[in-house]
Coordinates of C-alpha atoms in Angstrom, one line a residue:
X207 CA 31.2 3.2 -0.9
X208 CA 27.8 4.3 0.4
X209 CA 28.5 8.0 -0.3
X210 CA 26.4 8.1 -3.5
X211 CA 23.5 6.4 -1.7
X212 CA 23.7 8.9 1.2
X213 CA 23.7 11.8 -1.3
X214 CA 20.6 10.3 -3.0
X215 CA 18.8 10.1 0.3
X216 CA 19.8 13.7 1.2
X217 CA 18.6 14.8 -2.2
X218 CA 15.2 13.2 -1.4
X219 CA 15.1 15.2 1.8
X220 CA 15.6 12.4 4.3
X221 CA 17.5 13.3 7.6
X222 CA 19.8 11.1 9.6
X223 CA 17.2 10.2 12.2
X224 CA 14.7 8.8 9.8
X225 CA 17.4 6.9 7.9
X226 CA 18.3 5.3 11.2
X227 CA 14.7 4.6 12.2
X228 CA 13.9 2.8 9.0
X229 CA 17.4 1.2 8.8
X230 CA 17.9 2.3 5.2
X231 CA 21.2 1.0 3.8
X232 CA 23.2 0.4 0.6
X233 CA 24.1 -2.6 -1.5
X234 CA 27.4 -2.1 -3.3
X235 CA 27.6 -2.8 -7.0
X236 CA 30.4 -5.3 -6.9
X237 CA 28.1 -8.3 -7.2
X238 CA 29.3 -10.4 -4.2
X239 CA 29.5 -7.8 -1.4
X240 CA 26.7 -9.4 0.7
X241 CA 27.9 -12.9 0.2
X242 CA 31.5 -12.0 1.0
X243 CA 30.4 -10.1 4.2
X244 CA 28.1 -12.9 5.4
X245 CA 29.4 -15.2 8.2
X246 CA 29.7 -18.9 7.2
X247 CA 26.4 -20.0 8.8
X248 CA 24.5 -17.4 6.7
X249 CA 25.9 -18.2 3.3
X250 CA 23.6 -21.2 2.7
X251 CA 20.3 -19.4 3.9
X252 CA 21.2 -16.4 1.6
X253 CA 21.3 -18.8 -1.4
X254 CA 18.2 -20.8 -0.2
X255 CA 16.1 -17.6 -0.1
X256 CA 17.6 -16.5 -3.4
X257 CA 19.0 -13.3 -1.9
X258 CA 22.2 -14.6 -3.5
X259 CA 21.9 -16.6 -6.7
X260 CA 24.2 -19.6 -7.2
X261 CA 24.4 -19.8 -11.0
X262 CA 27.1 -22.1 -12.3
X263 CA 28.5 -22.5 -8.8
X264 CA 29.3 -18.8 -8.6
X265 CA 27.5 -16.6 -6.0
X266 CA 26.0 -13.3 -7.2
X267 CA 24.0 -10.9 -5.0
X268 CA 20.5 -10.1 -6.0
X269 CA 20.8 -6.5 -4.8
X270 CA 23.5 -4.6 -6.5
X271 CA 24.1 -0.8 -6.4
X272 CA 20.8 -0.2 -4.7
X273 CA 19.5 1.8 -1.7
X274 CA 18.2 -0.9 0.6
X275 CA 14.9 -0.9 2.7
X276 CA 14.6 -3.7 5.3
X277 CA 11.1 -5.2 5.4
X278 CA 10.2 -6.0 9.0
X279 CA 7.4 -8.1 10.3
X280 CA 5.1 -7.0 13.1
X281 CA 7.7 -8.2 15.7
X282 CA 10.4 -6.1 14.1
X283 CA 12.3 -9.0 12.6
X284 CA 13.8 -8.3 9.1
X285 CA 12.3 -10.9 6.8
X286 CA 13.1 -9.4 3.4
X287 CA 14.4 -6.3 1.6
X288 CA 13.4 -3.8 -1.0
X289 CA 16.0 -2.2 -3.1
X290 CA 15.9 1.0 -5.3
X291 CA 18.4 1.2 -8.1
X292 CA 21.0 4.0 -8.2
X293 CA 21.8 3.2 -11.8
X294 CA 19.6 2.7 -14.9
X295 CA 18.4 -0.8 -14.2
X296 CA 15.1 -1.6 -15.9
X297 CA 13.5 -2.5 -12.6
X298 CA 13.6 0.6 -10.5
X299 CA 12.5 -1.3 -7.3
X300 CA 12.9 -5.0 -6.6
X301 CA 12.0 -7.1 -3.6
X302 CA 13.4 -10.2 -2.1
X303 CA 11.9 -13.4 -3.6
X304 CA 9.1 -15.1 -1.7
X305 CA 10.4 -17.5 0.9
X306 CA 9.2 -19.4 4.0
X307 CA 9.4 -16.2 6.0
X308 CA 8.3 -13.7 3.4
X309 CA 5.0 -13.6 1.6
X310 CA 4.4 -10.4 -0.4
X311 CA 0.6 -10.8 -0.3
X312 CA 0.6 -10.8 3.5
X313 CA 3.3 -8.3 4.6
X314 CA 2.9 -4.5 4.9
X315 CA 5.8 -2.1 4.8
X316 CA 6.0 0.3 7.7
X317 CA 3.4 -1.4 9.9
X318 CA 6.0 -2.3 12.6
X319 CA 7.3 1.3 12.6
X320 CA 3.8 2.8 12.7
X321 CA 2.9 0.7 15.8
X322 CA 6.2 1.7 17.4
X323 CA 5.5 5.4 16.8
X324 CA 1.9 5.4 18.0
X325 CA 0.8 3.0 20.7
X326 CA -2.9 3.5 20.1
X327 CA -3.4 3.9 16.3
X328 CA -6.9 5.1 15.2
X329 CA -6.2 5.0 11.4
X330 CA -3.7 3.8 8.9
X331 CA -2.8 5.4 5.6
X332 CA -2.1 3.1 2.6
X333 CA 0.3 4.8 0.1
X334 CA 2.1 3.5 -3.0
X335 CA 5.8 3.2 -2.0
X336 CA 8.6 3.0 0.6
X337 CA 9.7 6.6 0.1
X338 CA 6.2 8.0 0.7
X339 CA 6.0 6.0 4.0
X340 CA 9.4 7.4 5.1
X341 CA 8.9 11.0 4.0
X342 CA 5.5 11.2 5.8
X343 CA 7.0 9.8 9.0
X344 CA 9.7 12.4 8.8
X345 CA 7.0 15.1 8.6
X346 CA 5.0 13.9 11.6
X347 CA 2.7 11.4 9.9
X348 CA 4.1 8.1 11.1
X349 CA 1.0 6.0 10.4
X350 CA 1.5 5.4 6.6
X351 CA 2.1 1.9 5.3
X352 CA 2.6 0.4 1.8
X353 CA 2.1 -3.0 0.1
X354 CA 5.1 -4.6 -1.5
X355 CA 4.8 -4.1 -5.2
X356 CA 1.5 -6.0 -5.2
X357 CA -2.1 -4.8 -5.2
X358 CA -3.7 -4.4 -1.8
X359 CA -5.2 -7.9 -1.0
X360 CA -8.1 -9.0 1.3
X361 CA -5.4 -10.5 3.6
X362 CA -3.7 -7.0 3.8
X363 CA -7.1 -5.4 4.7
X364 CA -8.0 -7.9 7.3
X365 CA -4.6 -7.3 9.0
X366 CA -5.0 -3.5 8.9
X367 CA -8.6 -3.6 10.2
X368 CA -7.6 -5.8 13.1
X369 CA -5.4 -3.0 14.2
X370 CA -7.4 0.1 13.3
X371 CA -11.1 1.0 12.6
X372 CA -10.2 3.3 9.6
X373 CA -8.0 2.8 6.5
X374 CA -7.4 5.7 4.1
X375 CA -6.0 4.9 0.7
X376 CA -3.9 7.7 -0.8
X377 CA -3.2 7.5 -4.6
X378 CA -2.0 9.6 -7.5
X379 CA -4.9 11.1 -9.4
X380 CA -3.9 9.6 -12.8
X381 CA -5.5 6.6 -14.5
X382 CA -3.0 4.1 -12.9
X383 CA -3.8 5.6 -9.5
X384 CA -7.5 5.3 -10.0
X385 CA -7.3 1.7 -11.2
X386 CA -5.1 0.8 -8.2
X387 CA -7.6 2.5 -5.9
X388 CA -10.5 0.5 -7.3
X389 CA -8.5 -2.8 -6.9
X390 CA -8.0 -1.6 -3.3
X391 CA -11.7 -1.0 -2.9
X392 CA -12.6 -4.5 -4.3
X393 CA -10.2 -6.0 -1.7
X394 CA -11.8 -3.9 1.1
X395 CA -15.5 -4.9 0.5
X396 CA -15.4 -8.3 2.3
X397 CA -13.7 -6.7 5.3
X398 CA -16.3 -3.9 5.7
X399 CA -17.9 -5.1 9.0
X400 CA -20.0 -2.5 10.8
X401 CA -17.8 0.0 12.6
X402 CA -15.0 -0.1 10.0
X403 CA -14.4 2.7 7.6
X404 CA -12.4 3.0 4.3
X405 CA -11.7 6.3 2.5
X406 CA -10.1 7.1 -0.8
X407 CA -8.0 10.2 -1.5
X408 CA -6.6 11.2 -4.9
X409 CA -3.8 13.7 -5.1
X410 CA -3.4 16.1 -8.1
X411 CA -1.7 14.4 -11.1
X412 CA 2.0 14.4 -10.8
X413 CA 1.9 14.7 -7.0
X414 CA 2.5 12.1 -4.4
X415 CA 2.3 12.2 -0.6
X416 CA 6.1 12.8 -0.4
X417 CA 5.9 16.0 -2.6
X418 CA 2.6 17.3 -1.0
X419 CA 3.8 17.0 2.6
X420 CA 7.1 18.8 1.8
X421 CA 5.3 21.6 -0.1
X422 CA 2.2 22.1 2.0
X423 CA 3.0 20.5 5.4
X424 CA 1.4 18.0 7.8
X425 CA -1.8 19.9 8.7
X426 CA -2.8 20.4 5.0
X427 CA -2.4 16.7 4.2
X428 CA -4.2 15.5 7.3
X429 CA -7.1 17.8 6.4
X430 CA -7.2 16.1 3.0
X431 CA -7.4 12.7 4.8
X432 CA -10.3 13.8 6.9
X433 CA -12.2 14.9 3.8
X434 CA -11.4 11.9 1.6
X435 CA -14.2 10.1 -0.2
X436 CA -15.8 7.4 1.9
X437 CA -16.0 3.9 0.3
X438 CA -19.7 4.3 -0.8
X439 CA -19.0 7.7 -2.5
X440 CA -16.0 6.4 -4.4
X441 CA -17.7 3.2 -5.4
X442 CA -20.9 4.8 -6.8
X443 CA -18.9 7.6 -8.5
X444 CA -16.6 5.2 -10.2
X445 CA -19.4 2.9 -11.4
X446 CA -21.5 5.8 -12.7
X447 CA -18.7 7.1 -15.0
X448 CA -20.0 7.4 -18.5
X449 CA -23.6 6.5 -17.6
X450 CA -26.7 8.7 -17.8
X451 CA -28.5 8.1 -14.5
X452 CA -31.4 10.3 -15.7
X453 CA -32.2 7.6 -18.2
X454 CA -33.9 4.2 -17.4
X455 CA -31.2 2.4 -19.4
X456 CA -28.4 4.2 -17.5
X457 CA -30.0 3.3 -14.1
X458 CA -30.5 -0.3 -15.1
X459 CA -26.8 -0.6 -16.2
X460 CA -25.6 1.2 -13.0
X461 CA -27.6 -1.2 -10.8
X462 CA -26.3 -4.2 -12.8
X463 CA -22.7 -3.0 -12.1
X464 CA -23.2 -2.1 -8.5
X465 CA -25.1 -5.1 -7.1
X466 CA -22.2 -7.7 -7.4
X467 CA -20.0 -5.3 -5.3
X468 CA -22.7 -4.8 -2.7
X469 CA -23.2 -8.6 -2.6
X470 CA -19.6 -9.0 -1.4
X471 CA -20.1 -6.9 1.7
X472 CA -20.5 -8.8 5.0
X473 CA -24.0 -9.0 6.4
X474 CA -24.8 -6.0 8.7
X475 CA -26.1 -2.5 8.9
X476 CA -23.6 -1.1 6.4
X477 CA -24.7 -3.6 3.7
X478 CA -28.3 -2.7 4.3
X479 CA -27.6 1.0 4.1
X480 CA -25.6 0.5 0.8
X481 CA -28.6 -1.3 -0.8
X482 CA -30.9 1.5 0.4
X483 CA -28.6 4.1 -1.1
X484 CA -28.5 2.2 -4.4
X485 CA -32.3 1.9 -4.4
X486 CA -32.6 5.7 -4.0
X487 CA -30.2 6.3 -6.9
X488 CA -31.9 3.9 -9.3
X489 CA -35.6 3.9 -8.2
X490 CA -35.5 0.1 -7.9
X491 CA -36.6 -1.4 -4.6
X492 CA -34.1 -3.2 -2.4
X493 CA -35.7 -6.7 -2.8
X494 CA -35.5 -6.4 -6.6
X495 CA -31.9 -5.3 -6.4
X496 CA -31.0 -8.3 -4.2
X497 CA -32.6 -10.6 -6.7
X498 CA -30.5 -9.2 -9.6

């Protein structure tokens, strides 16, 4: 029954080793395959976590005709699933519902595998989806992770920065990618204690990490990570869009937009330097900016 799913994964360029490592599986389309296969003591928990619905007293699997991605916590325990449709369902990807063991805003896909692959991580790469994480790992970049269908939250960032000093966000270069990146930046600001670094990389429109690593290879992509925009460059560039910084009005509006973001940074050297950089760009002294 899993032949179609195996063909899909082969078509996406995944080899047997990586499929095993990330424990990718298949949910048949029959509607009760999981419930039927579950031992007696698991049937109630499956319904309780809404992995199987129990409408009108009839069980029905949530995941049907999907390639399955187990979501593991940092101890390697499977706490939920993501599933990609092999048909034409409206929702291409769905996740397990929230439960006592699974909270989307806290969990990070691929973090367990990244820590298994590299004992001493020095940076983590945040990408948009499961397939990006897995394709990068197959091509020798095993330190990519993804959030689970939600924006990157402050909780996610705190977890990542407790493990590594540097986080690189990698997004598509289209409008949606830039908006997602700015939401990531907003979540990052309160976590930017001295010694931590966040960078932002935008791939050409229509490309994603999966396609780039296959076409150009590991060294090319890692060079892009090294030269990604630091947080301050991306923040100021994004806020200056559409403003004339040569005019007094443009500089006034730019400082009005920037100050609330700088205010969210934790006290420290980085925050001081950010205020100084804004003062240089606008010609307004630091004390006046802080009073804004």
